[in-house]
Short mmCIF file of C-alpha atoms in Angstrom, two decimals:
data_model
loop_
_atom_site.label_atom_id
_atom_site.label_comp_id
_atom_site.label_asym_id
_atom_site.label_seq_id
_atom_site.Cartn_x
_atom_site.Cartn_y
_atom_site.Cartn_z
CA UNK A 348 9.41 -14.94 20.31
CA UNK A 349 12.11 -12.92 18.57
CA UNK A 350 14.62 -14.11 21.14
CA UNK A 351 13.63 -17.72 20.49
CA UNK A 352 14.25 -17.21 16.77
CA UNK A 353 17.71 -15.84 17.44
CA UNK A 354 18.68 -18.74 19.69
CA UNK A 355 17.84 -21.52 17.25
CA UNK A 356 20.71 -22.88 15.17
CA UNK A 357 20.70 -22.44 11.41
CA UNK A 358 19.96 -26.09 10.75
CA UNK A 359 17.03 -26.39 13.11
CA UNK A 360 13.34 -26.23 12.33
CA UNK A 361 11.11 -24.49 14.86
CA UNK A 362 8.26 -26.00 16.80
CA UNK A 363 5.73 -25.21 14.08
CA UNK A 364 7.79 -26.86 11.38
CA UNK A 365 8.88 -23.56 9.87
CA UNK A 366 12.49 -22.98 8.90
CA UNK A 367 14.54 -20.28 10.64
CA UNK A 368 16.55 -17.42 9.20
CA UNK A 369 19.76 -18.49 7.47
CA UNK A 370 21.37 -15.11 6.63
CA UNK A 371 23.28 -12.86 8.97
CA UNK A 372 23.05 -9.56 7.04
CA UNK A 373 20.47 -7.83 4.90
CA UNK A 374 22.85 -7.84 1.95
CA UNK A 375 23.25 -11.60 2.17
CA UNK A 376 19.48 -11.99 2.20
CA UNK A 377 19.09 -9.73 -0.84
CA UNK A 378 21.83 -11.58 -2.70
CA UNK A 379 20.20 -14.92 -1.95
CA UNK A 380 17.12 -13.65 -3.79
CA UNK A 381 19.16 -12.43 -6.74
CA UNK A 382 19.20 -8.71 -5.92
CA UNK A 383 21.95 -6.20 -5.22
CA UNK A 384 21.74 -3.16 -2.97
CA UNK A 385 21.25 -0.28 -5.42
CA UNK A 386 19.47 2.27 -3.22
CA UNK A 387 20.67 4.00 -0.08
CA UNK A 388 19.62 2.47 3.25
CA UNK A 389 19.07 5.60 5.31
CA UNK A 390 15.41 5.37 6.26
CA UNK A 391 14.60 4.83 9.93
CA UNK A 392 11.74 2.86 11.46
CA UNK A 393 9.88 6.11 12.13
CA UNK A 394 10.21 7.26 8.51
CA UNK A 395 9.10 3.86 7.25
CA UNK A 396 6.10 3.96 9.57
CA UNK A 397 5.32 7.55 8.54
CA UNK A 398 5.07 6.55 4.87
CA UNK A 399 2.72 3.64 5.62
CA UNK A 400 0.66 5.83 7.96
CA UNK A 401 0.44 8.50 5.27
CA UNK A 402 -0.99 5.92 2.88
CA UNK A 403 -3.62 5.02 5.52
CA UNK A 404 -4.39 8.74 5.96
CA UNK A 405 -7.45 8.79 8.21
CA UNK A 406 -8.39 12.39 7.41
CA UNK A 407 -8.28 11.97 3.64
CA UNK A 408 -9.81 8.47 3.72
CA UNK A 409 -12.65 8.95 6.22
CA UNK A 410 -13.82 12.47 5.31
CA UNK A 411 -15.14 11.92 1.74
CA UNK A 412 -17.12 8.74 2.50
CA UNK A 413 -18.34 9.55 6.01
CA UNK A 414 -21.75 10.77 4.81
CA UNK A 415 -22.33 7.63 2.72
CA UNK A 416 -21.40 5.39 5.64
CA UNK A 417 -23.74 7.30 7.96
CA UNK A 418 -26.62 6.80 5.53
CA UNK A 419 -25.80 3.11 5.07
CA UNK A 420 -25.67 2.12 8.73
CA UNK A 421 -25.84 5.20 10.90
CA UNK A 422 -23.45 5.99 13.72
CA UNK A 423 -23.25 2.29 14.61
CA UNK A 424 -21.69 1.43 11.24
CA UNK A 425 -19.26 4.34 11.48
CA UNK A 426 -18.07 3.90 15.07
CA UNK A 427 -18.42 0.19 15.77
CA UNK A 428 -17.71 -0.62 12.13
CA UNK A 429 -14.38 1.20 12.44
CA UNK A 430 -13.47 -0.82 15.53
CA UNK A 431 -14.43 -4.06 13.79
CA UNK A 432 -12.47 -3.27 10.64
CA UNK A 433 -9.46 -2.06 12.64
CA UNK A 434 -9.25 -5.33 14.59
CA UNK A 435 -9.42 -7.54 11.51
CA UNK A 436 -7.14 -5.29 9.47
CA UNK A 437 -4.56 -5.47 12.25
CA UNK A 438 -4.82 -9.26 11.92
CA UNK A 439 -4.11 -8.96 8.20
CA UNK A 440 -1.21 -6.67 9.09
CA UNK A 441 0.20 -9.27 11.48
CA UNK A 442 0.05 -11.92 8.76
CA UNK A 443 1.80 -9.66 6.24
CA UNK A 444 4.33 -8.38 8.80
CA UNK A 445 5.43 -11.95 9.49
CA UNK A 446 6.08 -12.53 5.79
CA UNK A 447 7.68 -9.10 5.39
CA UNK A 448 10.13 -9.87 8.19
CA UNK A 449 11.25 -12.99 6.34
CA UNK A 450 11.58 -11.24 2.96
CA UNK A 451 12.35 -7.53 3.58
CA UNK A 452 12.89 -6.55 -0.06
CA UNK A 453 11.41 -3.69 -2.10
CA UNK A 454 8.54 -5.11 -4.12
CA UNK A 455 6.74 -6.44 -1.07
CA UNK A 456 3.85 -8.70 -2.04
CA UNK A 457 5.35 -9.41 -5.45
CA UNK A 458 8.61 -10.70 -3.94
CA UNK A 459 6.86 -12.64 -1.18
CA UNK A 460 4.77 -14.55 -3.67
CA UNK A 461 7.90 -15.61 -5.56
CA UNK A 462 9.30 -17.17 -2.41
CA UNK A 463 6.08 -18.84 -1.28
CA UNK A 464 4.59 -20.20 -4.53
CA UNK A 465 5.63 -23.57 -6.01
CA UNK A 466 8.45 -23.01 -8.56
CA UNK A 467 6.29 -23.76 -11.58
CA UNK A 468 3.68 -21.21 -10.44
CA UNK A 469 6.08 -18.39 -9.52
CA UNK A 470 5.91 -16.40 -12.81
CA UNK A 471 2.12 -16.25 -13.14
CA UNK A 472 1.50 -15.66 -9.40
CA UNK A 473 4.03 -12.80 -9.34
CA UNK A 474 2.58 -11.41 -12.57
CA UNK A 475 -0.92 -11.18 -11.09
CA UNK A 476 0.18 -9.82 -7.70
CA UNK A 477 2.19 -6.98 -9.28
CA UNK A 478 -0.30 -6.07 -10.91
CA UNK A 479 -15.38 29.67 -0.52
CA UNK A 480 -18.47 27.56 0.50
CA UNK A 481 -20.38 28.80 -2.59
CA UNK A 482 -17.46 28.23 -4.95
CA UNK A 483 -17.88 25.27 -7.29
CA UNK A 484 -14.89 25.02 -9.64
CA UNK A 485 -15.49 23.41 -13.02
CA UNK A 486 -14.38 19.88 -13.70
CA UNK A 487 -11.58 21.25 -15.88
CA UNK A 488 -10.26 23.39 -13.05
CA UNK A 489 -10.37 20.35 -10.78
CA UNK A 490 -8.37 18.32 -13.29
CA UNK A 491 -5.88 21.15 -13.73
CA UNK A 492 -5.30 21.32 -9.97
CA UNK A 493 -4.91 17.54 -9.96
CA UNK A 494 -2.15 17.75 -12.59
CA UNK A 495 -0.29 20.42 -10.61
CA UNK A 496 -0.47 18.32 -7.43
CA UNK A 497 0.67 15.19 -9.30
CA UNK A 498 3.70 17.02 -10.72
CA UNK A 499 4.62 18.34 -7.26
CA UNK A 500 4.38 14.78 -5.92
CA UNK A 501 6.72 13.69 -8.68
CA UNK A 502 9.27 16.35 -7.76
CA UNK A 503 9.11 15.52 -4.05
CA UNK A 504 9.64 11.82 -4.68
CA UNK A 505 12.54 12.37 -7.07
CA UNK A 506 14.89 13.71 -4.40
CA UNK A 507 17.09 11.68 -2.07
CA UNK A 508 15.15 9.36 0.20
CA UNK A 509 16.61 10.98 3.33
CA UNK A 510 14.79 14.22 2.45
CA UNK A 511 11.70 12.23 1.58
CA UNK A 512 11.86 10.58 4.98
CA UNK A 513 11.82 14.02 6.59
CA UNK A 514 8.85 15.03 4.43
CA UNK A 515 6.88 11.96 5.49
CA UNK A 516 7.72 12.48 9.15
CA UNK A 517 6.25 15.96 8.73
CA UNK A 518 3.19 14.23 7.29
CA UNK A 519 2.98 12.08 10.43
CA UNK A 520 2.98 15.08 12.76
CA UNK A 521 0.53 16.93 10.51
CA UNK A 522 -1.93 14.05 10.76
CA UNK A 523 -1.58 13.50 14.51
CA UNK A 524 -1.55 17.14 15.64
CA UNK A 525 -4.13 18.16 13.03
CA UNK A 526 -6.53 15.42 14.11
CA UNK A 527 -6.19 16.37 17.79
CA UNK A 528 -6.78 20.06 17.00
CA UNK A 529 -9.84 19.25 14.92
CA UNK A 530 -11.29 16.97 17.61
CA UNK A 531 -10.77 19.40 20.50
CA UNK A 532 -12.09 22.49 18.72
CA UNK A 533 -15.11 20.67 17.26
CA UNK A 534 -16.16 19.24 20.62
CA UNK A 535 -15.62 22.51 22.50
CA UNK A 536 -17.39 24.87 20.09
CA UNK A 537 -20.23 22.80 18.56
CA UNK A 538 -23.55 23.49 20.33
CA UNK A 539 -26.36 20.99 20.83
CA UNK A 540 -24.07 17.98 20.53
CA UNK A 541 -25.56 14.52 20.05
CA UNK A 542 -25.98 12.26 23.06
CA UNK A 543 -23.64 9.36 23.78
CA UNK A 544 -26.58 7.01 23.26
CA UNK A 545 -27.11 8.35 19.73
CA UNK A 546 -23.41 8.21 18.85
CA UNK A 547 -23.01 4.59 19.94
CA UNK A 548 -26.43 3.11 19.16
CA UNK A 549 -28.07 5.05 16.31
CA UNK A 550 -28.79 3.01 13.20
CA UNK A 551 -29.98 4.38 9.86
CA UNK A 552 -30.54 2.66 6.54
CA UNK A 553 -30.96 5.06 3.63
CA UNK A 554 -29.58 2.63 1.02
CA UNK A 555 -33.01 1.47 -0.20
CA UNK A 556 -32.22 -2.16 0.67
CA UNK A 557 -34.60 -3.75 3.17
CA UNK A 558 -31.84 -5.66 4.97
CA UNK A 559 -30.38 -3.71 7.88
CA UNK A 560 -27.48 -6.16 8.06
CA UNK A 561 -26.56 -5.47 4.44
CA UNK A 562 -26.72 -1.73 5.11
CA UNK A 563 -24.31 -2.15 8.02
CA UNK A 564 -21.88 -4.12 5.84
CA UNK A 565 -21.99 -1.43 3.15
CA UNK A 566 -21.16 1.08 5.87
CA UNK A 567 -17.92 -0.81 6.53
CA UNK A 568 -16.54 0.09 3.11
CA UNK A 569 -15.50 3.55 4.31
CA UNK A 570 -13.38 1.97 7.02
CA UNK A 571 -11.80 -0.67 4.81
CA UNK A 572 -11.04 1.86 2.08
CA UNK A 573 -9.12 3.98 4.60
CA UNK A 574 -7.20 1.15 6.27
CA UNK A 575 -5.32 0.07 3.16
CA UNK A 576 -1.98 0.87 1.60
CA UNK A 577 -0.05 0.00 4.77
CA UNK A 578 2.07 -2.45 2.74
CA UNK A 579 3.98 0.61 1.50
CA UNK A 580 6.24 -0.02 4.50
CA UNK A 581 7.41 -3.21 2.74
CA UNK A 582 7.96 -1.41 -0.57
CA UNK A 583 10.56 0.79 1.15
CA UNK A 584 12.59 -2.15 2.47
CA UNK A 585 15.61 -1.55 0.22
CA UNK A 586 15.94 1.93 1.70
CA UNK A 587 15.15 1.07 5.34
CA UNK A 588 17.76 0.25 7.96
CA UNK A 589 17.25 -3.20 9.54
CA UNK A 590 14.29 -3.80 7.24
CA UNK A 591 13.58 -7.28 8.67
CA UNK A 592 12.39 -5.55 11.85
CA UNK A 593 11.65 -1.99 10.76
CA UNK A 594 9.32 -2.78 7.83
CA UNK A 595 7.03 -5.13 9.85
CA UNK A 596 6.91 -2.53 12.58
CA UNK A 597 6.03 0.10 10.00
CA UNK A 598 3.05 -2.01 8.87
CA UNK A 599 1.74 -2.61 12.38
CA UNK A 600 2.44 0.86 13.74
CA UNK A 601 0.61 2.39 10.76
CA UNK A 602 -2.50 0.26 11.26
CA UNK A 603 -2.47 0.74 15.05
CA UNK A 604 -2.01 4.51 14.94
CA UNK A 605 -4.62 4.91 12.19
CA UNK A 606 -7.06 2.77 14.19
CA UNK A 607 -6.71 4.83 17.39
CA UNK A 608 -6.73 8.30 15.83
CA UNK A 609 -9.41 7.30 13.32
CA UNK A 610 -11.72 6.18 16.12
CA UNK A 611 -11.09 9.41 18.02
CA UNK A 612 -11.84 11.44 14.88
CA UNK A 613 -15.06 9.57 14.00
CA UNK A 614 -16.50 9.67 17.52
CA UNK A 615 -15.88 13.42 17.80
CA UNK A 616 -17.47 14.17 14.41
CA UNK A 617 -20.52 12.07 15.26
CA UNK A 618 -20.95 13.95 18.53
CA UNK A 619 -21.11 17.14 16.44
CA UNK A 620 -24.11 15.97 14.36
CA UNK A 621 -27.07 18.16 15.30
CA UNK A 622 -29.63 17.17 12.62
CA UNK A 623 -29.12 13.89 10.76
CA UNK A 624 -31.58 14.62 7.96
CA UNK A 625 -30.54 18.20 7.28
CA UNK A 626 -26.77 17.75 7.66
CA UNK A 627 -26.28 14.31 6.09
CA UNK A 628 -29.26 13.12 4.03
CA UNK A 629 -30.47 16.39 2.51
CA UNK A 630 -27.31 18.52 2.45
CA UNK A 631 -26.16 19.93 -0.89
CA UNK A 632 -22.55 20.22 0.29
CA UNK A 633 -20.09 17.45 -0.44
CA UNK A 634 -18.59 15.90 1.58
CA UNK A 635 -21.38 15.92 4.16
CA UNK A 636 -18.88 16.33 7.00
CA UNK A 637 -18.29 19.90 5.79
CA UNK A 638 -21.93 20.75 6.56
CA UNK A 639 -21.49 19.40 10.09
CA UNK A 640 -18.43 21.61 10.56
CA UNK A 641 -20.16 24.71 9.17
CA UNK A 642 -23.15 24.28 11.47
CA UNK A 643 -20.99 23.41 14.46
CA UNK A 644 -17.88 25.61 14.46
CA UNK A 645 -18.67 28.24 11.85
CA UNK A 646 -17.10 29.25 8.55
CA UNK A 647 -13.64 30.34 9.75
CA UNK A 648 -12.91 27.19 11.74
CA UNK A 649 -14.33 25.10 8.89
CA UNK A 650 -11.71 26.66 6.62
CA UNK A 651 -9.03 25.62 9.14
CA UNK A 652 -10.48 22.09 9.34
CA UNK A 653 -10.65 21.66 5.58
CA UNK A 654 -7.11 23.01 5.23
CA UNK A 655 -5.90 20.35 7.67
CA UNK A 656 -7.79 17.68 5.75
CA UNK A 657 -6.55 18.86 2.34
CA UNK A 658 -3.01 18.95 3.69
CA UNK A 659 -3.46 15.35 4.84
CA UNK A 660 -4.68 14.43 1.37
CA UNK A 661 -1.59 16.04 -0.17
CA UNK A 662 0.75 14.15 2.16
CA UNK A 663 -1.15 10.91 1.52
CA UNK A 664 -0.86 11.33 -2.24
CA UNK A 665 2.88 11.82 -1.94
CA UNK A 666 3.28 8.71 0.24
CA UNK A 667 1.21 6.64 -2.18
CA UNK A 668 3.31 7.90 -5.08
CA UNK A 669 6.47 6.91 -3.21
CA UNK A 670 5.21 3.40 -2.44
CA UNK A 671 3.84 2.76 -5.93
CA UNK A 672 7.04 3.97 -7.59
CA UNK A 673 9.03 1.39 -5.62
CA UNK A 674 6.60 -1.31 -6.72
CA UNK A 675 7.05 -0.28 -10.36
CA UNK A 676 10.83 -0.27 -9.87
CA UNK A 677 10.75 -3.76 -8.31
CA UNK A 678 8.66 -5.16 -11.15
CA UNK A 679 10.77 -3.41 -13.79
CA UNK A 680 14.11 -4.70 -12.50
CA UNK A 681 12.84 -8.18 -13.34
CA UNK A 682 11.92 -7.06 -16.84
CA UNK A 683 8.15 -7.25 -16.30
CA UNK A 684 7.24 -3.67 -17.30
CA UNK A 685 7.24 -1.79 -20.59
CA UNK A 686 10.50 0.19 -20.78
CA UNK A 687 11.87 -1.92 -17.92
CA UNK A 688 15.49 -0.80 -18.35
CA UNK A 689 14.54 2.83 -17.87
CA UNK A 690 12.08 2.19 -15.04
CA UNK A 691 14.64 0.06 -13.15
CA UNK A 692 17.37 2.68 -13.41
CA UNK A 693 18.52 4.29 -10.17
CA UNK A 694 19.50 7.94 -10.44
CA UNK A 695 23.21 8.13 -9.47
CA UNK A 696 22.78 11.44 -7.60
CA UNK A 697 19.63 10.80 -5.60
CA UNK A 698 19.85 6.96 -5.50
CA UNK A 699 16.11 6.82 -6.19
CA UNK A 700 14.15 5.32 -9.14
CA UNK A 701 13.27 8.66 -10.74
CA UNK A 702 11.97 7.10 -13.97
CA UNK A 703 9.58 4.90 -11.98
CA UNK A 704 8.32 7.92 -10.04
CA UNK A 705 7.46 9.89 -13.17
CA UNK A 706 5.94 6.86 -14.87
CA UNK A 707 3.45 6.74 -11.97
CA UNK A 708 2.74 10.46 -12.30
CA UNK A 709 2.09 10.21 -16.05
CA UNK A 710 -0.13 7.17 -15.61
CA UNK A 711 -2.15 8.95 -12.89
CA UNK A 712 -2.65 11.99 -15.11
CA UNK A 713 -3.91 9.77 -17.95
CA UNK A 714 -6.32 7.88 -15.68
CA UNK A 715 -7.50 11.22 -14.28
CA UNK A 716 -8.83 12.14 -17.72
CA UNK A 717 -11.61 9.61 -17.14
CA UNK A 718 -12.95 11.91 -14.41
CA UNK A 719 -13.74 14.42 -17.17
CA UNK A 720 -14.99 11.88 -19.70
CA UNK A 721 -17.00 9.48 -17.53
CA UNK A 722 -17.16 9.82 -13.74
CA UNK A 723 -18.81 6.39 -13.34
CA UNK A 724 -15.89 4.68 -15.08
CA UNK A 725 -13.42 6.71 -13.01
CA UNK A 726 -15.12 5.67 -9.74
CA UNK A 727 -15.05 2.02 -10.83
CA UNK A 728 -11.28 2.21 -11.40
CA UNK A 729 -10.77 3.86 -7.99
CA UNK A 730 -12.83 1.09 -6.34
CA UNK A 731 -10.76 -1.57 -8.08
CA UNK A 732 -7.65 -0.16 -6.41
CA UNK A 733 -8.87 -1.29 -2.98
CA UNK A 734 -10.09 -4.67 -4.27
CA UNK A 735 -6.81 -5.33 -6.04
CA UNK A 736 -4.81 -4.38 -2.94
CA UNK A 737 -6.86 -6.74 -0.80
CA UNK A 738 -6.48 -9.64 -3.22
CA UNK A 739 -2.74 -8.95 -3.43
CA UNK A 740 -2.65 -9.32 0.37
CA UNK A 741 -4.61 -12.56 0.05
CA UNK A 742 -2.16 -14.35 -2.27
CA UNK A 743 1.03 -14.45 -0.13
CA UNK A 744 -0.89 -15.23 3.07
CA UNK A 745 -2.72 -18.10 1.34
CA UNK A 746 0.52 -19.46 -0.12
CA UNK A 747 2.29 -19.32 3.25
CA UNK A 748 -0.59 -21.17 4.88
CA UNK A 749 -0.72 -23.91 2.23
CA UNK A 750 2.01 -24.83 -0.27
CA UNK A 751 4.81 -22.93 1.53
CA UNK A 752 3.83 -24.19 4.95
CA UNK A 753 6.89 -26.47 5.32
CA UNK A 754 9.46 -24.28 3.61
CA UNK A 755 8.68 -20.78 4.88
CA UNK A 756 11.79 -19.30 6.49
CA UNK A 757 10.64 -16.91 9.17
CA UNK A 758 12.29 -13.58 9.96
CA UNK A 759 12.96 -11.74 13.24
CA UNK A 760 9.23 -10.97 13.60
CA UNK A 761 6.90 -13.96 13.63
CA UNK A 762 3.60 -15.06 15.21
CA UNK A 763 4.73 -18.39 16.64
CA UNK A 764 1.92 -20.88 17.34
CA UNK A 765 -0.74 -18.24 16.56
CA UNK A 766 0.40 -17.81 12.96
CA UNK A 767 -2.02 -20.24 11.29
CA UNK A 768 -5.07 -19.01 13.20
CA UNK A 769 -4.37 -15.36 12.41
CA UNK A 770 -3.65 -16.21 8.77
CA UNK A 771 -6.97 -18.05 8.35
CA UNK A 772 -8.95 -15.21 9.94
CA UNK A 773 -7.14 -12.71 7.72
CA UNK A 774 -8.01 -14.66 4.58
CA UNK A 775 -11.69 -14.88 5.49
CA UNK A 776 -11.81 -11.15 6.23
CA UNK A 777 -10.09 -10.23 2.96
CA UNK A 778 -12.58 -12.34 0.99
CA UNK A 779 -15.57 -10.79 2.79
CA UNK A 780 -14.48 -7.19 2.24
CA UNK A 781 -13.46 -7.85 -1.37
CA UNK A 782 -16.95 -9.20 -2.09
CA UNK A 783 -18.51 -6.14 -0.43
CA UNK A 784 -16.52 -3.81 -2.67
CA UNK A 785 -18.18 -5.20 -5.79
CA UNK A 786 -21.74 -5.17 -4.39
CA UNK A 787 -24.29 -2.44 -5.24
CA UNK A 788 -24.63 0.25 -2.57
CA UNK A 789 -28.05 1.68 -3.50
CA UNK A 790 -31.49 0.28 -4.34
CA UNK A 791 -33.05 0.29 -6.84
CA UNK A 792 -29.93 -0.42 -8.86
CA UNK A 793 -29.69 1.73 -11.99
CA UNK A 794 -27.05 2.15 -14.71
CA UNK A 795 -26.00 5.37 -12.96
CA UNK A 796 -25.50 3.96 -9.43
CA UNK A 797 -24.41 0.45 -10.44
CA UNK A 798 -21.07 -0.68 -9.00
CA UNK A 799 -18.97 -1.49 -12.07
CA UNK A 800 -15.87 -2.37 -10.08
CA UNK A 801 -16.25 -6.09 -10.77
CA UNK A 802 -16.33 -5.40 -14.51
CA UNK A 803 -13.10 -3.40 -14.40
CA UNK A 804 -11.42 -5.83 -12.02
CA UNK A 805 -12.41 -8.85 -14.10
CA UNK A 806 -11.30 -7.10 -17.28
CA UNK A 807 -7.90 -6.17 -15.87
CA UNK A 808 -7.29 -9.68 -14.51
CA UNK A 809 -8.48 -11.27 -17.76
CA UNK A 810 -6.20 -9.11 -19.90
CA UNK A 811 -3.29 -9.69 -17.55
CA UNK A 812 -3.69 -13.48 -17.67
CA UNK A 813 -4.12 -13.44 -21.45
CA UNK A 814 -1.03 -11.29 -21.97
CA UNK A 815 0.99 -13.55 -19.68
CA UNK A 816 -0.23 -16.71 -21.44
CA UNK A 817 0.44 -15.55 -24.99
CA UNK A 818 3.50 -13.32 -24.50
CA UNK A 819 5.03 -12.76 -21.08
CA UNK A 820 5.49 -16.39 -20.03
CA UNK A 821 8.07 -16.74 -22.79
CA UNK A 822 10.46 -14.35 -21.01
CA UNK A 823 9.14 -13.52 -17.52
CA UNK A 824 10.46 -16.05 -15.01
CA UNK A 825 9.83 -14.17 -11.79
CA UNK A 826 11.99 -12.09 -9.41
CA UNK A 827 15.75 -12.28 -9.02
CA UNK A 828 17.35 -10.56 -12.04
CA UNK A 829 19.17 -7.74 -10.27
CA UNK A 830 22.40 -9.74 -9.80
CA UNK A 831 22.69 -10.42 -13.53
CA UNK A 832 24.95 -8.31 -15.76
CA UNK A 833 23.02 -5.27 -16.94
CA UNK A 834 24.84 -2.38 -18.70
CA UNK A 835 21.86 -0.06 -18.14
CA UNK A 836 21.88 -0.69 -14.40
CA UNK A 837 25.61 -1.15 -13.79
CA UNK A 838 26.71 1.85 -15.83
CA UNK A 839 29.59 0.14 -17.66
CA UNK A 840 30.17 -0.18 -21.40
CA UNK A 841 28.68 -3.32 -22.85
CA UNK A 842 32.06 -4.69 -23.99
CA UNK A 843 33.45 -4.56 -20.45
CA UNK A 844 30.39 -6.29 -19.08
CA UNK A 845 30.53 -9.03 -21.69
CA UNK A 846 34.26 -9.57 -21.10
CA UNK A 847 33.63 -10.02 -17.39
CA UNK A 848 30.75 -12.36 -18.17
CA UNK A 849 32.96 -14.45 -20.49
CA UNK A 850 35.71 -14.71 -17.90
CA UNK A 851 33.22 -15.86 -15.33
CA UNK A 852 31.67 -18.48 -17.62
CA UNK A 853 35.15 -19.75 -18.61
CA UNK A 854 36.09 -20.04 -14.95
CA UNK A 855 32.95 -22.05 -14.24
CA UNK A 856 33.56 -24.39 -17.18
CA UNK A 857 37.05 -25.45 -16.11
CA UNK A 858 36.06 -25.85 -12.49
CA UNK A 859 38.34 -23.13 -11.15
CA UNK A 860 37.36 -19.94 -9.37
CA UNK A 861 38.39 -16.39 -10.16
CA UNK A 862 40.83 -14.60 -7.93
CA UNK A 863 40.26 -11.07 -6.75
CA UNK A 864 42.73 -9.83 -9.36
CA UNK A 865 40.71 -11.13 -12.30
CA UNK A 866 38.58 -8.03 -12.45
CA UNK A 867 36.37 -5.73 -10.43
CA UNK A 868 34.95 -7.74 -7.54
CA UNK A 869 31.58 -6.03 -8.06
CA UNK A 870 30.96 -8.00 -11.23
CA UNK A 871 31.79 -11.46 -9.99
CA UNK A 872 28.49 -13.24 -9.61
CA UNK A 873 27.93 -14.79 -6.22
CA UNK A 874 24.60 -14.78 -4.46
CA UNK A 875 26.03 -14.19 -0.99
CA UNK A 876 29.01 -12.01 -1.91
CA UNK A 877 28.97 -8.35 -0.89
CA UNK A 878 28.79 -5.96 -3.84
#
């Protein structure tokens, strides 16, 4: 299919009525969208994939919620639920990879929406899209450790992206080798392992709801929570070589690798369950998987296992910080963030958005205070993260399938005649899982166990729409401001910038064009001119 796309002429429309690529280089594509290349393109496909895979971290995503999923639907929900979620999530990944290939620009979903929405809807659609086993440390110690880790993440993500790429490749090997070590040791040492029949057919419903089907669906939340964040591959497009191919591959490789190694991990852990009631339902240790390890491989190996898992969590946090900082940078360079000029500034030494990185760190530390004040509110905000990500995936896919159907210009990676079918299935799946994430997970429902995610999500969306309606719509017009004169970004005195701007406007008014001797070529505005 890629070969077919290359062989079509620039003026042709493919067999599905979708326009073909019109730009020969990545710089030309960026310029056509109103952006200039400010960051260093040194990241390989492997590094891009490693970042997305780190965000999907199977060890840090599956471990905390495994016990809840086992109580909601038993081993069936955990094993077969993972397979089900992996298949549909890969479909969502295919849909997003196709769009990413067409618009490989940092900002990902936010940029895609601007190209797919009708012109009059671009600002509001972009606005919404961008948006010791007996040791029990106190909550204040936990928060203190969290701050230290957050600061370390900030330091790591402030250096040159080539070093960050190496760090995230280390994360990839840590996850893959660590998972294999954990699986092999657990299966070899654990006595009295569960039977294959139990692992693949056992069903439990400890939720309190009478519906077994509902319990199974609740059990899927663990899987969906883990298989998210893979769009970070798109957020690194400005720093990835051949992003039109590498970023889509990063998305799909991340989902595929997480699906395979996640299934291997879950099956092995379930084989190590010796007593469902004692190790999962009635255990006092959290997460419940730790109890399974202690009973199966002993204290020393459990320390090794938890070290591997905590290391995976650390790497995942760093990858998520990296991806979110690029999203903040992309939104800020269009003036849509508080302190946009600072947040959109690229550090001249590291060629990374250092201000955007530390803005994420500070925001995370502030949100983390809620864990001390009100854990229920904190959990609701964490749940909203997954819902918001899913709905952000929904918007560009829906736009491509509907209003942008005739104008979508496909990239090197595309789904050909299967595009519409996969897109529709992806949309249905996103809606289903988003609804599940706002449903109660225990019965009877009490103020303590109520799922308040819908309240937080509705509040955030309501405030965002209200702010846009009354304030932001007056100045926010959507993506594409990077090519404009900006002293803060270009690093020149304001008077030089304005003089160049005047010369350009004068040239336009008398119908003539500037020669190369009229000033620095960098500051002549042309959407397809190399900077």
